PDB file of C-alpha atoms in Angstrom:
ATOM      1  CA  UNK P 242      -0.036  -0.309   0.093  1.00 71.00           C
ATOM      2  CA  UNK P 243       1.903   3.023  -1.013  1.00 84.00           C
ATOM      3  CA  UNK P 244       1.890   6.297  -0.410  1.00 88.00           C
ATOM      4  CA  UNK P 245       1.260   7.486  -3.804  1.00 93.00           C
ATOM      5  CA  UNK P 246      -2.097   4.848  -3.944  1.00 93.00           C
ATOM      6  CA  UNK P 247      -3.920   6.442  -0.464  1.00 94.00           C
ATOM      7  CA  UNK P 248      -3.583   9.142  -2.204  1.00 95.00           C
ATOM      8  CA  UNK P 249      -4.793   8.784  -5.349  1.00 96.00           C
ATOM      9  CA  UNK P 250      -7.610   6.778  -4.006  1.00 95.00           C
ATOM     10  CA  UNK P 251      -8.493   9.533  -1.203  1.00 95.00           C
ATOM     11  CA  UNK P 252      -8.142  12.224  -5.182  1.00 96.00           C
ATOM     12  CA  UNK P 253     -11.505   9.722  -6.050  1.00 95.00           C
ATOM     13  CA  UNK P 254     -13.264  10.957  -3.175  1.00 95.00           C
ATOM     14  CA  UNK P 255     -12.083  13.963  -2.127  1.00 96.00           C
ATOM     15  CA  UNK P 256     -14.135  14.257  -5.912  1.00 94.00           C
ATOM     16  CA  UNK P 257     -16.801  13.213  -4.865  1.00 93.00           C
ATOM     17  CA  UNK P 258     -16.816  14.995  -1.394  1.00 94.00           C
ATOM     18  CA  UNK P 259     -16.797  18.086  -3.180  1.00 95.00           C
ATOM     19  CA  UNK P 260     -19.669  17.117  -5.967  1.00 92.00           C
ATOM     20  CA  UNK P 261     -21.951  16.474  -3.050  1.00 92.00           C
ATOM     21  CA  UNK P 262     -20.906  19.584  -1.241  1.00 93.00           C
ATOM     22  CA  UNK P 263     -21.403  21.475  -4.728  1.00 92.00           C
ATOM     23  CA  UNK P 264     -25.354  19.944  -4.599  1.00 91.00           C
ATOM     24  CA  UNK P 265     -25.960  21.787  -1.027  1.00 89.00           C
ATOM     25  CA  UNK P 266     -25.673  25.371  -3.022  1.00 90.00           C
ATOM     26  CA  UNK P 267     -27.284  23.895  -6.807  1.00 87.00           C
ATOM     27  CA  UNK P 268     -30.696  22.494  -8.076  1.00 81.00           C
ATOM     28  CA  UNK P 269     -29.964  19.523  -9.668  1.00 78.00           C
ATOM     29  CA  UNK P 270     -33.604  18.180 -11.489  1.00 73.00           C
ATOM     30  CA  UNK P 271     -32.659  17.747 -15.178  1.00 70.00           C
ATOM     31  CA  UNK P 272     -32.247  14.113 -16.214  1.00 60.00           C
ATOM     32  CA  UNK P 273     -28.560  14.204 -17.165  1.00 69.00           C
ATOM     33  CA  UNK P 274     -28.268  14.683 -13.811  1.00 72.00           C
ATOM     34  CA  UNK P 275     -30.430  12.346 -11.801  1.00 78.00           C
ATOM     35  CA  UNK P 276     -27.497   9.510 -11.418  1.00 80.00           C
ATOM     36  CA  UNK P 277     -25.459  11.967  -9.696  1.00 78.00           C
ATOM     37  CA  UNK P 278     -28.042  12.259  -7.112  1.00 80.00           C
ATOM     38  CA  UNK P 279     -29.176   8.491  -6.987  1.00 79.00           C
ATOM     39  CA  UNK P 280     -24.994   7.904  -6.863  1.00 81.00           C
ATOM     40  CA  UNK P 281     -25.233  10.592  -3.905  1.00 81.00           C
ATOM     41  CA  UNK P 282     -28.048   9.517  -1.739  1.00 82.00           C
ATOM     42  CA  UNK P 283     -26.621   6.085  -1.698  1.00 82.00           C
ATOM     43  CA  UNK P 284     -22.243   6.789  -1.058  1.00 84.00           C
ATOM     44  CA  UNK P 285     -23.859   9.353   1.762  1.00 87.00           C
ATOM     45  CA  UNK P 286     -20.514   8.768   4.101  1.00 90.00           C
ATOM     46  CA  UNK P 287     -19.594   6.402   2.897  1.00 93.00           C
ATOM     47  CA  UNK P 288     -17.205   8.846   0.492  1.00 92.00           C
ATOM     48  CA  UNK P 289     -14.869  10.354   3.394  1.00 94.00           C
ATOM     49  CA  UNK P 290     -14.408   7.123   5.339  1.00 95.00           C
ATOM     50  CA  UNK P 291     -11.065   6.401   3.898  1.00 95.00           C
ATOM     51  CA  UNK P 292     -10.122   9.119   4.833  1.00 95.00           C
ATOM     52  CA  UNK P 293     -10.066   7.851   8.894  1.00 96.00           C
ATOM     53  CA  UNK P 294      -8.760   4.676   7.463  1.00 97.00           C
ATOM     54  CA  UNK P 295      -5.727   6.554   5.617  1.00 96.00           C
ATOM     55  CA  UNK P 296      -5.552   8.424   8.201  1.00 96.00           C
ATOM     56  CA  UNK P 297      -5.000   5.696  11.348  1.00 96.00           C
ATOM     57  CA  UNK P 298      -2.814   3.615   9.028  1.00 96.00           C
ATOM     58  CA  UNK P 299      -0.723   6.678   8.759  1.00 95.00           C
ATOM     59  CA  UNK P 300      -0.405   7.054  12.577  1.00 96.00           C
ATOM     60  CA  UNK P 301      -0.085   3.971  13.277  1.00 96.00           C
ATOM     61  CA  UNK P 302       2.716   3.456  10.261  1.00 95.00           C
ATOM     62  CA  UNK P 303       4.432   6.529  12.003  1.00 94.00           C
ATOM     63  CA  UNK P 304       4.255   5.105  15.259  1.00 94.00           C
ATOM     64  CA  UNK P 305       5.785   1.673  14.143  1.00 93.00           C
ATOM     65  CA  UNK P 306       9.043   2.830  12.449  1.00 92.00           C
ATOM     66  CA  UNK P 307       9.328   6.303  15.015  1.00 88.00           C
ATOM     67  CA  UNK P 308      10.671   5.316  18.018  1.00 82.00           C
ATOM     68  CA  UNK P 309       9.494   8.658  20.094  1.00 89.00           C
ATOM     69  CA  UNK P 310       6.240   9.427  16.907  1.00 92.00           C
ATOM     70  CA  UNK P 311       3.918   9.323  19.768  1.00 93.00           C
ATOM     71  CA  UNK P 312       5.497  11.751  22.410  1.00 92.00           C
ATOM     72  CA  UNK P 313       5.924  14.394  19.126  1.00 93.00           C
ATOM     73  CA  UNK P 314       2.226  13.840  17.899  1.00 93.00           C
ATOM     74  CA  UNK P 315       0.949  16.858  20.365  1.00 93.00           C
ATOM     75  CA  UNK P 316       3.228  19.155  18.297  1.00 91.00           C
ATOM     76  CA  UNK P 317       2.706  17.503  14.812  1.00 89.00           C
ATOM     77  CA  UNK P 318      -0.869  15.847  14.160  1.00 91.00           C
ATOM     78  CA  UNK P 319      -2.923  18.176  16.880  1.00 94.00           C
ATOM     79  CA  UNK P 320      -1.973  20.988  16.866  1.00 94.00           C
ATOM     80  CA  UNK P 321      -0.861  21.756  13.225  1.00 93.00           C
ATOM     81  CA  UNK P 322      -4.240  20.891  12.449  1.00 93.00           C
ATOM     82  CA  UNK P 323      -5.609  22.168  14.355  1.00 93.00           C
ATOM     83  CA  UNK P 324      -3.853  25.451  13.450  1.00 94.00           C
ATOM     84  CA  UNK P 325      -4.214  24.916   9.561  1.00 94.00           C
ATOM     85  CA  UNK P 326      -7.415  24.169  10.024  1.00 94.00           C
ATOM     86  CA  UNK P 327      -8.256  27.713  12.187  1.00 95.00           C
ATOM     87  CA  UNK P 328      -5.979  29.622   9.887  1.00 95.00           C
ATOM     88  CA  UNK P 329      -9.143  28.629   7.405  1.00 95.00           C
ATOM     89  CA  UNK P 330     -12.011  29.232   9.375  1.00 95.00           C
ATOM     90  CA  UNK P 331     -10.305  33.050   9.739  1.00 95.00           C
ATOM     91  CA  UNK P 332     -10.635  32.944   6.279  1.00 96.00           C
ATOM     92  CA  UNK P 333     -14.812  32.028   6.759  1.00 96.00           C
ATOM     93  CA  UNK P 334     -15.078  34.542   8.850  1.00 96.00           C
ATOM     94  CA  UNK P 335     -13.706  37.160   7.550  1.00 96.00           C
ATOM     95  CA  UNK P 336     -16.115  36.219   4.159  1.00 96.00           C
ATOM     96  CA  UNK P 337     -19.151  36.140   6.097  1.00 96.00           C
ATOM     97  CA  UNK P 338     -18.092  39.739   7.318  1.00 96.00           C
ATOM     98  CA  UNK P 339     -17.331  40.617   3.708  1.00 95.00           C
ATOM     99  CA  UNK P 340     -21.190  39.170   2.702  1.00 94.00           C
ATOM    100  CA  UNK P 341     -22.446  40.221   5.630  1.00 93.00           C
ATOM    101  CA  UNK P 342     -23.998  36.612   7.065  1.00 93.00           C
ATOM    102  CA  UNK P 343     -24.736  37.092  10.335  1.00 93.00           C
ATOM    103  CA  UNK P 344     -22.575  35.254  12.798  1.00 93.00           C
ATOM    104  CA  UNK P 345     -22.630  35.220  16.777  1.00 93.00           C
ATOM    105  CA  UNK P 346     -19.795  35.265  18.730  1.00 93.00           C
ATOM    106  CA  UNK P 347     -20.842  31.146  20.752  1.00 94.00           C
ATOM    107  CA  UNK P 348     -20.737  29.891  16.731  1.00 94.00           C
ATOM    108  CA  UNK P 349     -17.917  32.216  15.853  1.00 93.00           C
ATOM    109  CA  UNK P 350     -15.551  30.557  19.267  1.00 94.00           C
ATOM    110  CA  UNK P 351     -16.476  26.626  18.413  1.00 94.00           C
ATOM    111  CA  UNK P 352     -15.635  26.812  14.855  1.00 94.00           C
ATOM    112  CA  UNK P 353     -12.481  26.602  15.507  1.00 92.00           C
ATOM    113  CA  UNK P 354     -12.342  23.234  17.564  1.00 89.00           C
ATOM    114  CA  UNK P 355     -15.301  22.176  14.533  1.00 90.00           C
ATOM    115  CA  UNK P 356     -17.818  21.995  17.860  1.00 92.00           C
ATOM    116  CA  UNK P 357     -20.039  24.729  15.312  1.00 92.00           C
ATOM    117  CA  UNK P 358     -19.356  26.001  11.253  1.00 91.00           C
ATOM    118  CA  UNK P 359     -18.891  29.682   9.541  1.00 93.00           C
ATOM    119  CA  UNK P 360     -19.709  28.050   6.657  1.00 90.00           C
ATOM    120  CA  UNK P 361     -17.028  25.522   6.153  1.00 90.00           C
ATOM    121  CA  UNK P 362     -17.483  21.725   7.078  1.00 87.00           C
ATOM    122  CA  UNK P 363     -16.888  20.391  10.696  1.00 87.00           C
ATOM    123  CA  UNK P 364     -17.602  17.407  11.776  1.00 91.00           C
ATOM    124  CA  UNK P 365     -14.516  15.429   9.908  1.00 90.00           C
ATOM    125  CA  UNK P 366     -11.964  17.998  12.355  1.00 89.00           C
ATOM    126  CA  UNK P 367     -13.313  17.645  15.239  1.00 93.00           C
ATOM    127  CA  UNK P 368     -13.120  13.701  14.769  1.00 95.00           C
ATOM    128  CA  UNK P 369      -9.861  13.721  13.671  1.00 95.00           C
ATOM    129  CA  UNK P 370      -8.387  15.709  16.529  1.00 95.00           C
ATOM    130  CA  UNK P 371      -9.833  13.987  18.962  1.00 96.00           C
ATOM    131  CA  UNK P 372      -9.008  10.472  16.697  1.00 97.00           C
ATOM    132  CA  UNK P 373      -5.388  11.976  17.240  1.00 97.00           C
ATOM    133  CA  UNK P 374      -5.961  12.590  20.751  1.00 97.00           C
ATOM    134  CA  UNK P 375      -7.248   9.455  21.916  1.00 97.00           C
ATOM    135  CA  UNK P 376      -4.047   7.917  19.934  1.00 97.00           C
ATOM    136  CA  UNK P 377      -1.550   9.856  21.805  1.00 96.00           C
ATOM    137  CA  UNK P 378      -3.251   9.449  25.225  1.00 96.00           C
ATOM    138  CA  UNK P 379      -3.767   5.738  24.020  1.00 96.00           C
ATOM    139  CA  UNK P 380      -0.122   4.907  23.541  1.00 94.00           C
ATOM    140  CA  UNK P 381       1.247   7.038  26.733  1.00 94.00           C
ATOM    141  CA  UNK P 382      -0.847   4.760  28.598  1.00 94.00           C
ATOM    142  CA  UNK P 383       0.770   2.299  27.218  1.00 92.00           C
ATOM    143  CA  UNK P 384       3.991   2.720  27.153  1.00 85.00           C
ATOM    144  CA  UNK P 385       4.595   2.501  23.642  1.00 76.00           C
ATOM    145  CA  UNK P 386       2.969  -1.414  23.405  1.00 90.00           C
ATOM    146  CA  UNK P 387       1.380  -1.151  20.476  1.00 93.00           C
ATOM    147  CA  UNK P 388      -1.525  -4.117  21.446  1.00 95.00           C
ATOM    148  CA  UNK P 389      -2.060  -2.177  24.490  1.00 96.00           C
ATOM    149  CA  UNK P 390      -2.174   0.967  22.572  1.00 95.00           C
ATOM    150  CA  UNK P 391      -4.467  -0.254  20.439  1.00 96.00           C
ATOM    151  CA  UNK P 392      -7.182  -1.425  22.817  1.00 97.00           C
ATOM    152  CA  UNK P 393      -7.204   1.638  24.787  1.00 97.00           C
ATOM    153  CA  UNK P 394      -7.404   3.845  21.938  1.00 97.00           C
ATOM    154  CA  UNK P 395     -10.176   1.717  20.275  1.00 97.00           C
ATOM    155  CA  UNK P 396     -12.172   2.174  23.439  1.00 97.00           C
ATOM    156  CA  UNK P 397     -11.971   5.231  23.248  1.00 97.00           C
ATOM    157  CA  UNK P 398     -13.514   6.092  20.319  1.00 97.00           C
ATOM    158  CA  UNK P 399     -16.531   3.723  21.270  1.00 96.00           C
ATOM    159  CA  UNK P 400     -16.805   5.987  24.019  1.00 96.00           C
ATOM    160  CA  UNK P 401     -16.597   8.374  22.113  1.00 96.00           C
ATOM    161  CA  UNK P 402     -19.591   7.867  19.803  1.00 96.00           C
ATOM    162  CA  UNK P 403     -21.583   6.875  23.117  1.00 94.00           C
ATOM    163  CA  UNK P 404     -21.109  10.457  23.778  1.00 95.00           C
ATOM    164  CA  UNK P 405     -20.840  12.276  20.808  1.00 95.00           C
ATOM    165  CA  UNK P 406     -24.366  10.335  19.292  1.00 93.00           C
ATOM    166  CA  UNK P 407     -26.164  11.985  22.170  1.00 93.00           C
ATOM    167  CA  UNK P 408     -25.551  15.753  21.098  1.00 93.00           C
ATOM    168  CA  UNK P 409     -24.597  15.513  17.060  1.00 92.00           C
ATOM    169  CA  UNK P 410     -25.309  14.132  14.101  1.00 90.00           C
ATOM    170  CA  UNK P 411     -24.528  10.429  13.023  1.00 90.00           C
ATOM    171  CA  UNK P 412     -21.905  12.252  10.521  1.00 91.00           C
ATOM    172  CA  UNK P 413     -19.691  13.119  13.959  1.00 93.00           C
ATOM    173  CA  UNK P 414     -19.701   9.538  14.603  1.00 93.00           C
ATOM    174  CA  UNK P 415     -20.284   7.148  12.101  1.00 93.00           C
ATOM    175  CA  UNK P 416     -16.765   6.952   9.747  1.00 95.00           C
ATOM    176  CA  UNK P 417     -14.695   7.043  13.726  1.00 96.00           C
ATOM    177  CA  UNK P 418     -14.387   3.411  13.933  1.00 96.00           C
ATOM    178  CA  UNK P 419     -12.527   3.592  10.284  1.00 97.00           C
ATOM    179  CA  UNK P 420      -9.867   5.360  11.992  1.00 98.00           C
ATOM    180  CA  UNK P 421      -9.208   2.136  14.284  1.00 97.00           C
ATOM    181  CA  UNK P 422      -9.607  -0.676  11.319  1.00 97.00           C
ATOM    182  CA  UNK P 423      -6.489   1.796  10.355  1.00 97.00           C
ATOM    183  CA  UNK P 424      -4.834   1.219  13.192  1.00 97.00           C
ATOM    184  CA  UNK P 425      -4.595  -2.031  13.395  1.00 97.00           C
ATOM    185  CA  UNK P 426      -4.275  -2.850  10.131  1.00 96.00           C
ATOM    186  CA  UNK P 427      -1.244  -0.713   9.402  1.00 95.00           C
ATOM    187  CA  UNK P 428       0.170  -3.847  12.864  1.00 95.00           C
ATOM    188  CA  UNK P 429      -1.233  -6.399  10.478  1.00 93.00           C
ATOM    189  CA  UNK P 430      -1.072  -5.811   7.293  1.00 92.00           C
ATOM    190  CA  UNK P 431       2.318  -8.044   6.628  1.00 90.00           C
ATOM    191  CA  UNK P 432       0.311 -11.303   7.955  1.00 91.00           C
ATOM    192  CA  UNK P 433      -2.684 -10.152   5.981  1.00 89.00           C
ATOM    193  CA  UNK P 434      -1.080 -10.443   2.727  1.00 87.00           C
ATOM    194  CA  UNK P 435       0.509 -13.176   3.044  1.00 86.00           C
ATOM    195  CA  UNK P 436      -2.324 -14.837   3.257  1.00 88.00           C
ATOM    196  CA  UNK P 437      -4.160 -13.420   0.503  1.00 88.00           C
ATOM    197  CA  UNK P 438      -2.118 -10.765  -2.122  1.00 79.00           C
ATOM    198  CA  UNK P 439      -0.382 -13.187  -3.995  1.00 78.00           C
ATOM    199  CA  UNK P 440      -2.848 -16.320  -4.173  1.00 81.00           C
ATOM    200  CA  UNK P 441      -6.621 -17.265  -5.075  1.00 85.00           C
ATOM    201  CA  UNK P 442      -7.651 -16.358  -1.249  1.00 90.00           C
ATOM    202  CA  UNK P 443      -8.207 -12.805  -2.212  1.00 90.00           C
ATOM    203  CA  UNK P 444     -11.076 -13.341  -4.430  1.00 92.00           C
ATOM    204  CA  UNK P 445     -12.972 -15.971  -1.167  1.00 92.00           C
ATOM    205  CA  UNK P 446     -11.966 -12.599   0.587  1.00 93.00           C
ATOM    206  CA  UNK P 447     -13.088  -9.336  -1.646  1.00 93.00           C
ATOM    207  CA  UNK P 448     -15.697 -11.680  -2.480  1.00 94.00           C
ATOM    208  CA  UNK P 449     -16.864 -11.671   1.172  1.00 95.00           C
ATOM    209  CA  UNK P 450     -16.400  -8.525   1.916  1.00 95.00           C
ATOM    210  CA  UNK P 451     -18.836  -7.618  -0.706  1.00 95.00           C
ATOM    211  CA  UNK P 452     -21.391  -9.641  -0.489  1.00 96.00           C
ATOM    212  CA  UNK P 453     -21.082  -8.626   3.598  1.00 95.00           C
ATOM    213  CA  UNK P 454     -21.341  -5.023   2.677  1.00 95.00           C
ATOM    214  CA  UNK P 455     -24.021  -5.313   0.768  1.00 94.00           C
ATOM    215  CA  UNK P 456     -26.300  -7.237   3.701  1.00 94.00           C
ATOM    216  CA  UNK P 457     -24.727  -4.078   5.323  1.00 92.00           C
ATOM    217  CA  UNK P 458     -25.853  -1.573   3.352  1.00 90.00           C
ATOM    218  CA  UNK P 459     -29.638  -3.404   3.725  1.00 89.00           C
ATOM    219  CA  UNK P 460     -29.723  -3.315   7.192  1.00 88.00           C
ATOM    220  CA  UNK P 461     -27.288  -0.900   8.681  1.00 85.00           C
ATOM    221  CA  UNK P 462     -30.244   1.370   9.949  1.00 85.00           C
ATOM    222  CA  UNK P 463     -31.856  -1.671  12.442  1.00 84.00           C
ATOM    223  CA  UNK P 464     -28.716  -1.122  15.359  1.00 89.00           C
ATOM    224  CA  UNK P 465     -25.809   1.829  15.685  1.00 90.00           C
ATOM    225  CA  UNK P 466     -23.718  -1.986  15.845  1.00 91.00           C
ATOM    226  CA  UNK P 467     -24.410  -2.939  12.266  1.00 91.00           C
ATOM    227  CA  UNK P 468     -23.938   0.580  11.177  1.00 91.00           C
ATOM    228  CA  UNK P 469     -20.469   0.507  12.418  1.00 94.00           C
ATOM    229  CA  UNK P 470     -20.428  -2.867  10.436  1.00 94.00           C
ATOM    230  CA  UNK P 471     -21.643  -1.083   7.122  1.00 94.00           C
ATOM    231  CA  UNK P 472     -18.909   1.419   6.625  1.00 96.00           C
ATOM    232  CA  UNK P 473     -16.478  -0.640   8.353  1.00 96.00           C
ATOM    233  CA  UNK P 474     -16.698  -3.282   5.087  1.00 96.00           C
ATOM    234  CA  UNK P 475     -16.377  -0.775   2.413  1.00 96.00           C
ATOM    235  CA  UNK P 476     -13.626   0.491   3.316  1.00 97.00           C
ATOM    236  CA  UNK P 477     -12.296  -3.203   3.796  1.00 96.00           C
ATOM    237  CA  UNK P 478     -13.753  -3.703  -0.305  1.00 96.00           C
ATOM    238  CA  UNK P 479     -12.092  -0.752  -1.495  1.00 96.00           C
ATOM    239  CA  UNK P 480      -8.596  -1.437   0.835  1.00 95.00           C
ATOM    240  CA  UNK P 481      -8.693  -5.334  -0.693  1.00 94.00           C
ATOM    241  CA  UNK P 482      -9.601  -4.286  -4.219  1.00 94.00           C
ATOM    242  CA  UNK P 483      -6.319  -1.862  -4.202  1.00 92.00           C
ATOM    243  CA  UNK P 484      -5.079  -4.540  -3.659  1.00 90.00           C
ATOM    244  CA  UNK P 485      -5.288  -6.113  -7.673  1.00 89.00           C
ATOM    245  CA  UNK P 486      -6.327  -2.323  -8.865  1.00 90.00           C
ATOM    246  CA  UNK P 487      -3.484  -0.031  -9.308  1.00 90.00           C
ATOM    247  CA  UNK P 488      -4.305   3.571  -9.829  1.00 93.00           C
ATOM    248  CA  UNK P 489      -1.858   6.188 -12.091  1.00 92.00           C
ATOM    249  CA  UNK P 490      -3.655   9.214 -12.584  1.00 95.00           C
ATOM    250  CA  UNK P 491      -1.829  12.576 -12.348  1.00 95.00           C
ATOM    251  CA  UNK P 492      -5.036  14.214 -11.131  1.00 96.00           C
ATOM    252  CA  UNK P 493      -6.273  11.940  -8.940  1.00 96.00           C
ATOM    253  CA  UNK P 494      -2.427  11.826  -7.312  1.00 96.00           C
ATOM    254  CA  UNK P 495      -2.777  15.792  -6.841  1.00 96.00           C
ATOM    255  CA  UNK P 496      -6.686  15.591  -5.361  1.00 96.00           C
ATOM    256  CA  UNK P 497      -4.811  13.289  -2.515  1.00 95.00           C
ATOM    257  CA  UNK P 498      -1.856  15.457  -2.054  1.00 95.00           C
ATOM    258  CA  UNK P 499      -3.410  18.815  -1.747  1.00 95.00           C
ATOM    259  CA  UNK P 500      -6.684  16.874   0.236  1.00 94.00           C
ATOM    260  CA  UNK P 501      -6.263  19.103   3.423  1.00 93.00           C
ATOM    261  CA  UNK P 502      -7.136  22.469   1.516  1.00 94.00           C
ATOM    262  CA  UNK P 503      -9.461  21.017  -0.705  1.00 96.00           C
ATOM    263  CA  UNK P 504     -11.995  20.033   1.663  1.00 95.00           C
ATOM    264  CA  UNK P 505     -11.285  22.713   4.442  1.00 95.00           C
ATOM    265  CA  UNK P 506     -11.368  25.494   2.122  1.00 96.00           C
ATOM    266  CA  UNK P 507     -14.027  24.391  -1.097  1.00 96.00           C
ATOM    267  CA  UNK P 508     -16.842  25.425   0.270  1.00 95.00           C
ATOM    268  CA  UNK P 509     -15.902  29.592  -0.671  1.00 96.00           C
ATOM    269  CA  UNK P 510     -16.157  29.553  -4.089  1.00 96.00           C
ATOM    270  CA  UNK P 511     -19.734  27.532  -3.297  1.00 95.00           C
ATOM    271  CA  UNK P 512     -20.768  30.160  -0.476  1.00 95.00           C
ATOM    272  CA  UNK P 513     -19.605  33.390  -3.540  1.00 95.00           C
ATOM    273  CA  UNK P 514     -21.725  32.246  -5.947  1.00 93.00           C
ATOM    274  CA  UNK P 515     -24.389  31.204  -3.750  1.00 91.00           C
ATOM    275  CA  UNK P 516     -24.503  35.139  -2.443  1.00 91.00           C
ATOM    276  CA  UNK P 517     -23.761  36.168  -5.605  1.00 91.00           C
ATOM    277  CA  UNK P 518     -26.677  34.543  -7.376  1.00 88.00           C
ATOM    278  CA  UNK P 519     -24.901  32.691  -9.886  1.00 86.00           C
ATOM    279  CA  UNK P 520     -26.392  29.204  -9.296  1.00 83.00           C
ATOM    280  CA  UNK P 521     -28.198  29.869 -11.999  1.00 83.00           C
ATOM    281  CA  UNK P 522     -26.201  28.567 -14.845  1.00 86.00           C
ATOM    282  CA  UNK P 523     -25.339  25.108 -12.444  1.00 89.00           C
ATOM    283  CA  UNK P 524     -22.556  24.253 -15.339  1.00 89.00           C
ATOM    284  CA  UNK P 525     -20.844  27.893 -15.454  1.00 91.00           C
ATOM    285  CA  UNK P 526     -21.083  27.738 -11.372  1.00 92.00           C
ATOM    286  CA  UNK P 527     -18.890  24.499 -11.200  1.00 93.00           C
ATOM    287  CA  UNK P 528     -16.637  25.328 -13.137  1.00 94.00           C
ATOM    288  CA  UNK P 529     -16.037  28.117 -11.348  1.00 95.00           C
ATOM    289  CA  UNK P 530     -16.112  26.297  -8.163  1.00 96.00           C
ATOM    290  CA  UNK P 531     -13.025  24.100  -9.509  1.00 96.00           C
ATOM    291  CA  UNK P 532     -11.184  26.729 -10.245  1.00 97.00           C
ATOM    292  CA  UNK P 533     -11.390  28.569  -7.735  1.00 96.00           C
ATOM    293  CA  UNK P 534     -11.156  25.658  -4.820  1.00 97.00           C
ATOM    294  CA  UNK P 535      -7.932  23.929  -7.135  1.00 97.00           C
ATOM    295  CA  UNK P 536      -6.131  28.026  -6.629  1.00 97.00           C
ATOM    296  CA  UNK P 537      -7.251  27.588  -3.182  1.00 97.00           C
ATOM    297  CA  UNK P 538      -5.731  24.822  -2.401  1.00 96.00           C
ATOM    298  CA  UNK P 539      -2.653  25.570  -4.168  1.00 96.00           C
ATOM    299  CA  UNK P 540      -1.950  29.210  -2.075  1.00 95.00           C
ATOM    300  CA  UNK P 541      -3.163  27.522   1.282  1.00 95.00           C
ATOM    301  CA  UNK P 542      -0.412  24.193   0.368  1.00 94.00           C
ATOM    302  CA  UNK P 543       2.398  27.243  -0.512  1.00 92.00           C
ATOM    303  CA  UNK P 544       1.462  30.048   1.527  1.00 91.00           C
ATOM    304  CA  UNK P 545       0.078  28.160   4.704  1.00 92.00           C
ATOM    305  CA  UNK P 546       0.914  24.218   4.840  1.00 90.00           C
ATOM    306  CA  UNK P 547       4.269  24.809   3.637  1.00 82.00           C
ATOM    307  CA  UNK P 548       5.285  27.993   5.933  1.00 78.00           C
ATOM    308  CA  UNK P 549       3.664  26.646   9.447  1.00 76.00           C
ATOM    309  CA  UNK P 550       6.759  24.804  11.131  1.00 73.00           C
ATOM    310  CA  UNK P 551       5.930  23.026  14.679  1.00 68.00           C
TER     311      UNK P 551
END
């Protein structure tokens, strides 16, 4: 599982996230748009599961490779991610002030930790910051015992799900176990690869995962457990598929490499188009949003991510 392949997979899904968000600012109803609306309804939160999974996988891989990585997590993962996110929040606040979009002080303050929003996407930042924090605490408690650290971190994540669901919508918690899955997968990857990667066991594993996913998709609303397996099995299907299908796309790679900027800034041009009443021409608006989002992501990577040193 190379870094480039995971970035290209995330590149596919950040494009789907972009289209899903764009749909919230326009009215799609033409015949040619019906297939997208149908797929958008089917996929839902599934399109962000790989973000969580590969984040967990990347963190665990770093923990296994770097002896002192856990001690540096508050600085390298938690505070840096929050700082980058908060810089983007400032852009939304400035935009809202210029457009006379109403905000409260409480809304602005809570938006800096992802609890509320000022036009930006919120839940993912809160969730990933909590996942990083749980990982840090879990592995500090375990004193670098990998299995113990994984168990403690997974316990914290399960607790987060049970608590946050009392206060927030399901999007705040329904994919976070995919992060824990990524942690566990990283430690078991070599054994998994040796069992299924180079033989017909892969077909059995992928077919079984696909069938199990279809079953859970049908009954995912029965209870929380089945709902969680629905998201976990989708990630498993994608991960197993990536063992045999190799992507090769500059566009997808670029999107994956600029994931953070694309994710947190893409709503800015969408809001501008809506406020300036430019959404009557959907495809012109879509083109404009794509161009502006790319420009923002490039600038964010060069002048913000590239300059932040923590």
